[in-house]
Amino acid sequence: MSISIIYYFESPVKFTSALSMKLKLMITIFTCLLLWSVMLLSFSNIFKHQLLGATINVASKDFVKPRDKLLGGLLTADFDQDSCLSRYQSSLYRKPSPYNTSHYLVSKLRNYEMLHKRCGPGTDAYKKATENLGHDDDENYSRKSVGECKYIVWVAVYGLGNRILTLASVFLYALLTDRIILVDQRKDISDLFCEPFPGTSWLLPLDFPLMGQIDSFDREYSHCHGTMLRNHTINSTTIPSHLYLHLLHDYRDYDKRFFCENDQSLVDKVPWVVVKSNLYFIPSLWLNPSFQPELIKLFPQKDTVFYHLARYLFHPTNQVWGMVTRSYNAYLSRADELLGIQVRVFSRQTKYFQHVMNQIVACTQREKLLPEAAAQEESQVTNTTKPPKLKAVLVTSLNPEYSNNLKNMYWERPTSTGEIVKVYQPSGERFQQTDKKLHDQKALAEMYLLSLTDKLVTSACSTFGYVAQGLGGLKPWILYTPKKFKTPDPPCGRAVSMEPCFLTPPAHGCEAKKSINTAKIIPFVRHCEDLRHSGLKLVDDTNDEL
């Protein structure tokens, strides 16, 4: 009986103890699951917004400022962020811009976006505007109102650098003349860039009435502006339904009259304009007296035109942006200073040239962009409290030998300053492969990466370099064109502005019969550093350097 009683009293204690252990185990498991869920959610957010970590890294070096994802009002907040990550994340990789966007430009862009919505593809206005195209029209548009919707169609020609520069030029012309810009989508434009205008599209519909003909448009086309002027088939009383602008490097004096004030009054009456160009022709728009007052209000600082237009228009697609961010985070984000070197050799022989390599080394060391290699290995006392400065060098070139030689130079010998130099080249394609999707995507990613550097060296007359410097707001050191396969002396010089060069501008004024120096008409349009006797570029008119 006593044994039974003892057993009776011991059993609840054991039961309670076991229950307590089970509860503790269940609580522990639940807590672990909860913590694991939180960690997964955190990792998911980190993965989704991986740029943030890199930004904190970059920001901690030189500045601590909240990012402005709308770039001073340049961008609208009306887009879905995930559909185009680069649009609102690009500011994470850049220092705050020293170049303010004018309120007038912001207002002009918002008004343009509303106009594009009213007149863009799929609207009744667009359908009505295309009705008379593709036929031999006998309509005289000088006696007919075309309404508020007029169009300019950009046709992709030549390489990616040329296309970006001309697209910016055509868009600015559209802003100045209240035209809707539509871009030929048959090439890889939609694989490279996101749509820039909210709630509409800038892609020219594939059923556009002239789509089957525009590839054949040239200087001799009957609706070519220059040809019509030469043949006297366009005037204030005879206006065609469409006009082709031939603004390529081989354009004639008649074609160049497009930039003249009197001719613009005729072009303005034509409802459809189609343009082919491989030139950054914006400097000549500033020479037109009817455009100049508006341009001054849009861009009070004259050498920021491409900088602002490019940041507004050109947002890499998610695929291209992934190439940019992966490269930056893996190879560039930890550096104390970034140097970009863009190498473009204009030669029929697509190979490595030693005189170009010598020029790169001479330029970067003369201008103190890279340290010299020490003559011999020197014993150095390691400073454990202050690690050596890390300088990352991003090289872009069709040939990998230039970056390989730089890499070997700094691997085989220490630097004279004690700095660590790390050299990185994303790709080396050997040959330019325009219109191949992946090649063009890599090219765009490399242009963008170059624009993220602190200092930049570019090749003379290279549109690839022009895009990078303009997008980054950088005044590069320009590698002068070698003569007779010899390294130039000096090897390079500093650009006075970040603007691209108009490589083949008109050689004489609109009213002049003979050649004039178009670089001396207004103070803020001058000759380019890489084409001192022909090219034109915009400079800030407060900059007195040449």
Coordinates of C-alpha atoms in Angstrom, one line a residue:
M1 CA 0.0 0.0 0.0
S2 CA 2.8 2.4 0.8
I3 CA 4.5 1.5 -2.4
S4 CA 1.4 2.3 -4.3
I5 CA 1.1 5.6 -2.6
I6 CA 4.7 6.5 -3.4
Y7 CA 4.1 5.6 -7.1
Y8 CA 1.0 7.7 -7.1
F9 CA 2.8 10.8 -6.0
E10 CA 5.9 10.3 -8.2
S11 CA 4.0 9.9 -11.5
P12 CA 2.7 13.5 -11.8
V13 CA 6.2 14.9 -11.3
K14 CA 7.6 12.8 -14.1
F15 CA 4.7 13.7 -16.3
T16 CA 5.0 17.5 -15.6
S17 CA 8.8 17.3 -16.2
A18 CA 8.3 15.5 -19.6
L19 CA 5.6 18.0 -20.6
S20 CA 7.9 20.9 -19.7
M21 CA 10.7 19.5 -21.8
K22 CA 8.4 19.0 -24.8
L23 CA 7.1 22.5 -24.5
K24 CA 10.6 23.9 -24.3
L25 CA 11.5 21.8 -27.4
M26 CA 8.5 23.1 -29.3
I27 CA 9.2 26.7 -28.3
T28 CA 12.8 26.3 -29.4
I29 CA 11.8 24.8 -32.7
F30 CA 9.2 27.6 -33.3
T31 CA 11.8 30.2 -32.4
C32 CA 14.3 28.7 -34.8
L33 CA 11.7 28.6 -37.6
L34 CA 10.7 32.2 -36.9
L35 CA 14.3 33.4 -37.0
W36 CA 14.9 31.3 -40.2
S37 CA 11.9 33.0 -41.8
V38 CA 13.1 36.4 -40.9
M39 CA 16.6 35.6 -42.2
L40 CA 15.1 34.3 -45.5
L41 CA 13.1 37.4 -45.9
S42 CA 16.1 39.6 -45.2
F43 CA 18.2 37.7 -47.7
S44 CA 15.5 38.0 -50.2
N45 CA 15.4 41.8 -49.8
I46 CA 19.1 42.0 -50.0
F47 CA 19.2 39.9 -53.2
K48 CA 16.4 42.0 -54.7
H49 CA 18.1 45.3 -53.9
Q50 CA 21.7 44.2 -54.0
L51 CA 22.8 47.7 -55.2
L52 CA 22.2 49.1 -51.7
G53 CA 25.2 47.4 -50.2
A54 CA 27.5 48.6 -52.9
T55 CA 26.1 52.1 -52.5
I56 CA 26.9 52.2 -48.8
N57 CA 30.4 51.1 -49.7
V58 CA 30.7 53.9 -52.3
A59 CA 29.1 56.5 -50.1
S60 CA 31.2 55.8 -47.1
K61 CA 34.3 56.8 -49.1
D62 CA 33.6 60.4 -49.9
F63 CA 30.1 61.5 -48.9
V64 CA 27.0 60.7 -46.9
K65 CA 23.9 62.0 -48.6
P66 CA 20.4 60.6 -49.2
R67 CA 20.2 59.4 -52.8
D68 CA 18.0 61.3 -55.3
K69 CA 16.5 58.6 -57.4
L70 CA 14.6 61.1 -59.5
L71 CA 17.8 63.0 -60.4
G72 CA 16.5 66.4 -59.4
G73 CA 13.1 66.0 -61.1
L74 CA 14.7 64.8 -64.3
L75 CA 12.8 61.5 -64.0
T76 CA 9.2 60.9 -63.2
A77 CA 8.0 58.6 -60.5
D78 CA 5.3 57.1 -62.7
F79 CA 7.2 53.8 -63.6
D80 CA 7.1 50.4 -61.9
Q81 CA 10.6 50.0 -60.4
D82 CA 11.0 46.3 -61.0
S83 CA 10.4 46.5 -64.8
C84 CA 13.5 48.7 -65.2
L85 CA 15.8 48.5 -62.2
S86 CA 18.4 50.9 -63.6
R87 CA 16.0 53.8 -63.8
Y88 CA 15.8 54.4 -60.1
Q89 CA 18.9 52.5 -58.9
S90 CA 21.5 54.3 -61.0
S91 CA 21.9 57.0 -58.4
L92 CA 23.1 54.3 -56.0
Y93 CA 26.3 54.0 -57.9
R94 CA 27.0 57.7 -58.5
K95 CA 28.1 60.6 -56.3
P96 CA 25.5 63.5 -56.1
S97 CA 25.5 65.4 -59.4
P98 CA 27.2 68.8 -59.4
Y99 CA 25.1 69.7 -62.4
N100 CA 21.7 70.9 -61.6
T101 CA 18.7 70.2 -63.8
S102 CA 16.9 73.4 -64.8
H103 CA 13.3 73.8 -63.8
Y104 CA 12.5 74.7 -67.3
L105 CA 13.9 71.4 -68.6
V106 CA 11.9 69.4 -66.0
S107 CA 8.7 71.2 -67.0
K108 CA 9.4 70.7 -70.7
L109 CA 9.9 67.0 -70.2
R110 CA 6.7 66.6 -68.3
N111 CA 4.8 68.4 -71.0
Y112 CA 6.5 66.3 -73.7
E113 CA 5.4 63.1 -71.8
M114 CA 1.8 64.2 -71.9
L115 CA 2.0 65.0 -75.6
H116 CA 3.5 61.6 -76.3
K117 CA 0.6 60.0 -74.5
R118 CA -1.9 61.9 -76.7
C119 CA -0.1 61.2 -80.0
G120 CA 1.9 58.0 -79.5
P121 CA 1.3 54.6 -81.0
G122 CA -2.1 53.2 -80.5
T123 CA -3.9 56.5 -80.2
D124 CA -6.5 57.9 -82.6
A125 CA -4.2 60.8 -83.4
Y126 CA -1.4 58.4 -84.5
K127 CA -3.8 56.4 -86.7
K128 CA -5.1 59.5 -88.3
A129 CA -1.6 60.8 -88.9
T130 CA -0.5 57.6 -90.7
E131 CA -3.5 57.5 -93.1
N132 CA -1.8 59.5 -95.9
L133 CA 1.6 57.8 -95.7
G134 CA 2.7 55.1 -98.1
H135 CA 0.8 56.6 -101.0
D136 CA 1.7 59.0 -103.8
D137 CA 0.1 61.9 -102.0
D138 CA -1.3 64.9 -103.8
E139 CA -2.2 66.6 -100.6
N140 CA -0.7 70.0 -100.1
Y141 CA 0.1 70.3 -96.4
S142 CA 0.7 74.0 -96.6
R143 CA -3.1 74.4 -96.8
K144 CA -3.9 71.7 -94.3
S145 CA -3.7 71.7 -90.5
V146 CA -1.9 68.6 -89.1
G147 CA -3.0 69.3 -85.6
E148 CA -0.8 69.0 -82.5
C149 CA 0.7 65.7 -83.5
K150 CA 3.8 65.8 -85.7
Y151 CA 6.4 63.0 -85.7
I152 CA 10.1 62.4 -86.2
V153 CA 11.2 58.8 -86.9
W154 CA 14.8 57.8 -85.9
V155 CA 16.3 55.0 -88.0
A156 CA 19.2 53.0 -86.4
V157 CA 22.4 53.1 -88.5
Y158 CA 26.1 52.4 -87.7
G159 CA 27.4 51.4 -84.3
L160 CA 26.0 51.7 -80.8
G161 CA 27.9 54.8 -79.8
N162 CA 26.7 56.6 -83.0
R163 CA 23.1 55.5 -82.3
I164 CA 23.1 56.8 -78.7
L165 CA 24.5 60.1 -79.7
T166 CA 22.1 60.6 -82.7
L167 CA 19.1 59.4 -80.6
A168 CA 19.9 62.1 -78.0
S169 CA 20.2 64.7 -80.9
V170 CA 16.9 63.7 -82.5
F171 CA 15.1 63.8 -79.1
L172 CA 16.4 67.3 -78.4
Y173 CA 15.2 68.4 -81.8
A174 CA 11.8 66.8 -81.1
L175 CA 11.6 68.8 -77.8
L176 CA 12.4 72.0 -79.6
T177 CA 9.9 71.5 -82.4
D178 CA 7.1 69.7 -80.4
R179 CA 7.4 66.5 -82.4
I180 CA 6.9 63.0 -81.2
I181 CA 10.0 60.8 -81.4
L182 CA 9.5 57.2 -82.6
V183 CA 12.4 54.8 -82.8
D184 CA 12.9 52.0 -85.3
Q185 CA 12.6 48.8 -83.2
R186 CA 13.8 46.3 -85.8
K187 CA 17.3 46.4 -84.4
D188 CA 18.1 45.6 -80.7
I189 CA 16.9 48.9 -79.2
S190 CA 14.4 47.2 -76.8
D191 CA 17.0 44.7 -75.7
L192 CA 19.2 47.6 -74.6
F193 CA 17.0 50.3 -73.2
C194 CA 13.8 50.6 -71.2
E195 CA 10.9 52.8 -72.4
P196 CA 11.7 56.4 -71.4
F197 CA 8.2 57.8 -71.4
P198 CA 5.5 56.7 -68.9
G199 CA 2.2 55.2 -70.1
T200 CA 3.1 55.0 -73.7
S201 CA 5.8 53.7 -76.1
W202 CA 8.6 55.3 -78.2
L203 CA 8.8 52.2 -80.4
L204 CA 7.7 52.7 -84.0
P205 CA 5.0 50.1 -84.8
L206 CA 6.1 47.4 -87.2
D207 CA 3.1 48.1 -89.4
F208 CA 4.2 51.7 -90.0
P209 CA 3.3 52.5 -93.6
L210 CA 6.8 53.4 -94.7
M211 CA 8.5 50.6 -92.8
G212 CA 9.2 48.6 -96.0
Q213 CA 10.9 51.6 -97.6
I214 CA 12.9 53.5 -95.0
D215 CA 16.0 51.2 -95.3
S216 CA 16.4 52.4 -98.9
F217 CA 16.1 56.1 -98.1
D218 CA 19.3 57.9 -99.2
R219 CA 20.5 61.2 -100.5
E220 CA 18.8 60.6 -103.9
Y221 CA 15.4 59.7 -102.4
S222 CA 12.7 61.9 -103.9
H223 CA 11.5 63.1 -100.5
C224 CA 15.0 63.7 -99.2
H225 CA 15.2 67.3 -97.9
G226 CA 18.4 68.1 -99.6
T227 CA 17.2 66.7 -102.9
M228 CA 13.9 68.5 -102.8
L229 CA 15.8 71.8 -102.2
R230 CA 18.1 71.1 -105.1
N231 CA 15.2 70.3 -107.3
H232 CA 13.0 73.1 -106.0
T233 CA 10.2 70.7 -105.2
I234 CA 9.7 72.1 -101.6
N235 CA 8.7 75.6 -100.7
S236 CA 6.2 77.5 -98.6
T237 CA 3.4 76.5 -100.9
T238 CA 4.4 72.9 -101.7
I239 CA 4.7 70.8 -98.5
P240 CA 5.0 66.9 -98.7
S241 CA 3.4 64.5 -96.3
H242 CA 6.8 63.2 -95.2
L243 CA 10.4 64.2 -95.5
Y244 CA 13.7 62.3 -95.2
L245 CA 16.7 64.0 -93.4
H246 CA 20.1 62.7 -94.6
L247 CA 22.3 63.7 -91.7
L248 CA 25.1 61.2 -92.2
H249 CA 28.8 62.0 -92.5
D250 CA 28.5 62.1 -96.4
Y251 CA 25.7 64.7 -96.4
R252 CA 25.8 67.5 -99.0
D253 CA 25.5 71.2 -98.6
Y254 CA 21.8 71.0 -99.5
D255 CA 21.3 68.4 -96.7
K256 CA 23.1 70.7 -94.2
R257 CA 20.6 73.4 -94.8
F258 CA 18.4 71.5 -92.3
F259 CA 20.2 73.4 -89.6
C260 CA 19.3 76.8 -91.1
E261 CA 16.6 79.0 -89.6
N262 CA 14.7 79.7 -92.9
D263 CA 14.7 76.0 -93.9
Q264 CA 13.4 75.0 -90.4
S265 CA 10.2 77.0 -91.1
L266 CA 9.5 74.6 -94.1
V267 CA 10.4 71.4 -92.2
D268 CA 8.2 72.5 -89.4
K269 CA 5.1 72.2 -91.6
V270 CA 5.8 68.6 -92.6
P271 CA 3.9 66.1 -90.4
W272 CA 6.3 63.2 -90.7
V273 CA 10.1 63.4 -90.7
V274 CA 12.4 60.4 -91.0
V275 CA 16.1 60.8 -90.1
K276 CA 19.2 58.8 -90.5
S277 CA 22.3 60.1 -88.8
N278 CA 25.6 59.0 -87.3
L279 CA 26.5 62.4 -85.9
Y280 CA 26.0 64.2 -82.7
F281 CA 24.5 67.3 -84.3
I282 CA 23.4 69.2 -81.2
P283 CA 26.1 71.9 -81.5
S284 CA 24.6 73.1 -84.8
L285 CA 21.1 73.4 -83.2
W286 CA 22.7 76.1 -80.9
L287 CA 23.8 78.0 -84.0
N288 CA 20.2 78.4 -85.1
P289 CA 18.9 81.8 -83.8
S290 CA 15.3 80.5 -83.5
F291 CA 16.4 77.6 -81.2
Q292 CA 19.1 79.3 -79.1
P293 CA 16.8 81.2 -76.6
E294 CA 14.9 78.0 -75.8
L295 CA 18.2 76.0 -75.5
I296 CA 19.6 78.5 -73.1
K297 CA 16.6 78.2 -70.8
L298 CA 16.7 74.4 -71.0
F299 CA 20.5 74.2 -70.4
P300 CA 21.9 77.2 -68.6
Q301 CA 25.2 75.3 -68.3
K302 CA 25.9 74.7 -71.9
D303 CA 28.1 71.7 -71.6
T304 CA 25.5 69.5 -69.8
V305 CA 23.2 68.9 -72.7
F306 CA 24.1 65.3 -73.4
Y307 CA 24.6 64.6 -69.7
H308 CA 21.0 65.5 -68.8
L309 CA 19.4 64.0 -71.9
A310 CA 21.3 60.7 -71.5
R311 CA 20.3 60.3 -67.9
Y312 CA 16.7 60.9 -68.9
L313 CA 16.5 58.7 -72.0
F314 CA 18.9 55.8 -71.6
H315 CA 18.1 53.3 -68.9
P316 CA 19.6 49.9 -69.5
T317 CA 17.3 46.9 -69.5
N318 CA 17.5 44.6 -66.5
Q319 CA 19.7 42.2 -68.4
V320 CA 22.2 44.9 -69.2
W321 CA 21.9 46.4 -65.7
G322 CA 22.8 43.0 -64.3
M323 CA 26.0 43.0 -66.2
V324 CA 26.8 46.5 -64.9
T325 CA 26.1 45.7 -61.2
R326 CA 27.8 42.3 -61.2
S327 CA 31.0 43.8 -62.7
Y328 CA 30.9 46.8 -60.4
N329 CA 30.2 44.8 -57.2
A330 CA 32.8 42.1 -57.9
Y331 CA 35.7 44.2 -59.3
L332 CA 35.3 47.9 -58.6
S333 CA 33.2 48.7 -55.5
R334 CA 36.0 48.2 -53.0
A335 CA 38.5 50.5 -54.7
D336 CA 39.5 53.9 -53.3
E337 CA 39.7 55.3 -56.8
L338 CA 38.4 54.2 -60.2
L339 CA 40.2 55.0 -63.5
G340 CA 38.6 54.1 -66.8
I341 CA 40.6 53.7 -69.9
Q342 CA 38.8 53.3 -73.2
V343 CA 40.9 52.1 -76.1
R344 CA 39.6 52.4 -79.7
V345 CA 42.1 52.0 -82.6
F346 CA 40.8 53.1 -86.0
S347 CA 42.7 50.8 -88.3
R348 CA 41.8 48.1 -90.8
Q349 CA 44.0 45.8 -88.8
T350 CA 42.1 44.9 -85.7
K351 CA 45.1 43.9 -83.6
Y352 CA 47.3 45.1 -80.7
F353 CA 49.7 48.0 -81.4
Q354 CA 52.7 48.6 -79.2
H355 CA 52.8 52.3 -80.0
V356 CA 49.2 52.6 -78.6
M357 CA 50.3 50.7 -75.4
N358 CA 53.2 53.1 -75.0
Q359 CA 50.8 56.0 -75.4
I360 CA 48.5 54.7 -72.7
V361 CA 51.3 54.3 -70.2
A362 CA 52.8 57.7 -71.2
C363 CA 49.5 59.5 -70.8
T364 CA 48.4 57.9 -67.5
Q365 CA 51.8 58.4 -65.8
R366 CA 52.5 61.9 -67.2
E367 CA 49.0 63.0 -66.0
K368 CA 49.5 61.2 -62.6
L369 CA 46.5 59.0 -63.2
L370 CA 48.5 55.9 -62.6
P371 CA 51.7 55.5 -60.5
E372 CA 55.0 54.5 -62.1
A373 CA 56.3 51.0 -61.5
A374 CA 59.3 51.0 -59.1
A375 CA 62.7 50.4 -60.8
Q376 CA 63.4 47.5 -58.5
E377 CA 61.7 45.6 -55.6
E378 CA 62.1 47.6 -52.5
S379 CA 61.7 46.5 -48.9
Q380 CA 58.7 48.2 -47.5
V381 CA 57.5 48.4 -43.9
T382 CA 54.0 47.2 -43.8
N383 CA 51.6 49.6 -42.1
T384 CA 49.0 47.5 -40.4
T385 CA 46.9 50.4 -39.3
K386 CA 46.6 52.0 -42.7
P387 CA 46.3 49.6 -45.7
P388 CA 47.7 50.8 -49.1
K389 CA 45.4 52.7 -51.4
L390 CA 43.6 50.5 -53.9
K391 CA 43.2 51.9 -57.4
A392 CA 41.0 49.9 -59.8
V393 CA 41.5 50.4 -63.5
L394 CA 38.7 49.5 -65.9
V395 CA 39.9 48.9 -69.4
T396 CA 37.5 48.6 -72.4
S397 CA 38.9 47.5 -75.7
L398 CA 38.2 45.0 -78.5
N399 CA 41.7 43.7 -77.7
P400 CA 42.6 42.2 -74.3
E401 CA 46.4 42.8 -74.7
Y402 CA 46.3 46.4 -73.4
S403 CA 44.8 45.4 -70.1
N404 CA 46.9 42.3 -69.8
N405 CA 50.1 44.4 -70.3
L406 CA 49.0 46.9 -67.6
K407 CA 48.1 44.0 -65.3
N408 CA 51.5 42.4 -65.7
M409 CA 53.3 45.7 -65.3
Y410 CA 51.8 46.2 -61.8
W411 CA 52.0 42.6 -60.9
E412 CA 55.7 42.2 -61.7
R413 CA 56.9 45.3 -59.9
P414 CA 55.6 47.4 -57.0
T415 CA 54.4 50.9 -57.6
S416 CA 56.6 53.9 -56.7
T417 CA 53.8 55.3 -54.4
G418 CA 53.0 52.1 -52.6
E419 CA 49.5 52.0 -54.1
I420 CA 47.9 48.7 -55.2
V421 CA 46.7 48.8 -58.8
K422 CA 44.1 46.3 -60.0
V423 CA 43.3 46.0 -63.7
Y424 CA 40.0 44.6 -65.0
Q425 CA 38.6 44.3 -68.5
P426 CA 35.0 42.9 -68.8
S427 CA 35.3 41.6 -72.4
G428 CA 37.6 41.5 -75.4
E429 CA 35.5 40.7 -78.4
R430 CA 38.3 41.3 -81.0
F431 CA 35.8 42.5 -83.6
Q432 CA 33.0 44.9 -83.5
Q433 CA 29.7 43.0 -84.1
T434 CA 27.0 45.6 -84.4
D435 CA 23.4 44.4 -84.2
K436 CA 24.4 41.2 -82.4
K437 CA 22.3 41.3 -79.3
L438 CA 24.8 40.1 -76.7
H439 CA 27.7 42.1 -78.2
D440 CA 25.7 45.3 -78.1
Q441 CA 24.5 44.6 -74.5
K442 CA 28.1 44.1 -73.4
A443 CA 29.1 47.3 -75.2
L444 CA 26.4 49.3 -73.4
A445 CA 27.3 47.8 -70.0
E446 CA 30.9 48.8 -70.6
M447 CA 30.0 52.3 -71.6
Y448 CA 28.0 52.6 -68.4
L449 CA 30.8 51.1 -66.2
L450 CA 33.2 53.7 -67.7
S451 CA 30.8 56.4 -66.7
L452 CA 30.9 55.3 -63.1
T453 CA 34.7 55.9 -62.8
D454 CA 36.3 58.9 -61.0
K455 CA 38.7 59.7 -63.9
L456 CA 38.5 58.7 -67.5
V457 CA 40.9 58.3 -70.5
T458 CA 39.3 58.0 -73.9
S459 CA 40.4 57.6 -77.5
A460 CA 40.1 60.5 -79.9
C461 CA 37.0 60.6 -82.1
S462 CA 35.4 57.6 -80.5
T463 CA 31.7 57.7 -80.0
F464 CA 32.0 54.9 -77.4
G465 CA 34.1 57.2 -75.3
Y466 CA 31.8 60.2 -76.0
V467 CA 28.9 58.3 -74.5
A468 CA 30.8 57.3 -71.4
Q469 CA 32.1 60.7 -70.6
G470 CA 28.8 62.4 -71.3
L471 CA 26.8 59.9 -69.2
G472 CA 29.2 60.2 -66.3
G473 CA 29.7 64.0 -66.5
L474 CA 33.4 63.5 -66.9
K475 CA 36.0 65.6 -68.6
P476 CA 38.3 62.9 -70.0
W477 CA 42.0 62.9 -70.9
I478 CA 41.9 62.3 -74.7
L479 CA 44.5 60.0 -76.3
Y480 CA 45.4 61.9 -79.5
T481 CA 45.3 60.0 -82.8
P482 CA 48.7 58.5 -83.6
K483 CA 50.4 59.4 -86.9
K484 CA 52.5 56.8 -88.9
F485 CA 52.2 54.3 -86.1
K486 CA 54.1 56.5 -83.6
T487 CA 53.2 57.6 -80.1
P488 CA 52.1 61.2 -80.2
D489 CA 53.9 63.8 -78.0
P490 CA 52.1 64.9 -75.9
P491 CA 50.3 61.5 -75.7
C492 CA 47.0 63.0 -74.5
G493 CA 45.3 66.2 -73.3
R494 CA 42.4 67.1 -71.0
A495 CA 39.0 67.9 -72.5
V496 CA 37.5 71.3 -71.6
S497 CA 34.0 69.9 -71.5
M498 CA 32.2 66.6 -71.1
E499 CA 30.1 67.1 -74.3
P500 CA 30.6 64.8 -77.3
C501 CA 32.1 66.2 -80.6
F502 CA 30.1 66.9 -83.7
L503 CA 32.6 65.3 -86.0
T504 CA 31.6 66.6 -89.4
P505 CA 29.6 69.9 -88.9
P506 CA 28.6 72.2 -91.8
A507 CA 31.6 74.2 -93.0
H508 CA 29.8 77.4 -93.8
G509 CA 27.0 79.5 -92.5
C510 CA 23.4 79.4 -93.9
E511 CA 23.7 82.6 -95.8
A512 CA 27.4 82.4 -96.7
K513 CA 28.6 81.1 -100.0
K514 CA 32.1 80.4 -98.7
S515 CA 33.5 78.5 -95.8
I516 CA 33.5 80.3 -92.3
N517 CA 34.8 79.2 -89.0
T518 CA 31.6 78.0 -87.3
A519 CA 33.6 77.6 -84.0
K520 CA 33.7 81.4 -83.7
I521 CA 30.1 82.3 -84.2
I522 CA 29.1 82.0 -80.5
P523 CA 31.5 81.7 -77.5
F524 CA 30.2 78.3 -76.2
V525 CA 30.6 76.4 -79.5
R526 CA 34.2 75.6 -80.2
H527 CA 36.4 73.2 -82.0
C528 CA 36.9 69.8 -80.4
E529 CA 40.2 68.8 -78.8
D530 CA 40.5 65.7 -81.0
L531 CA 39.5 67.5 -84.2
R532 CA 40.9 71.0 -83.8
H533 CA 40.1 72.3 -87.3
S534 CA 36.7 70.8 -88.0
G535 CA 34.7 69.2 -85.2
L536 CA 32.4 71.3 -83.0
K537 CA 31.5 70.9 -79.3
L538 CA 29.7 72.7 -76.6
V539 CA 31.6 74.3 -73.7
D540 CA 30.4 76.2 -70.7
D541 CA 30.6 79.8 -71.6
T542 CA 32.1 80.7 -68.2
N543 CA 35.1 78.4 -69.0
D544 CA 37.8 80.5 -70.7
E545 CA 40.1 77.6 -71.4
L546 CA 40.6 76.3 -74.9

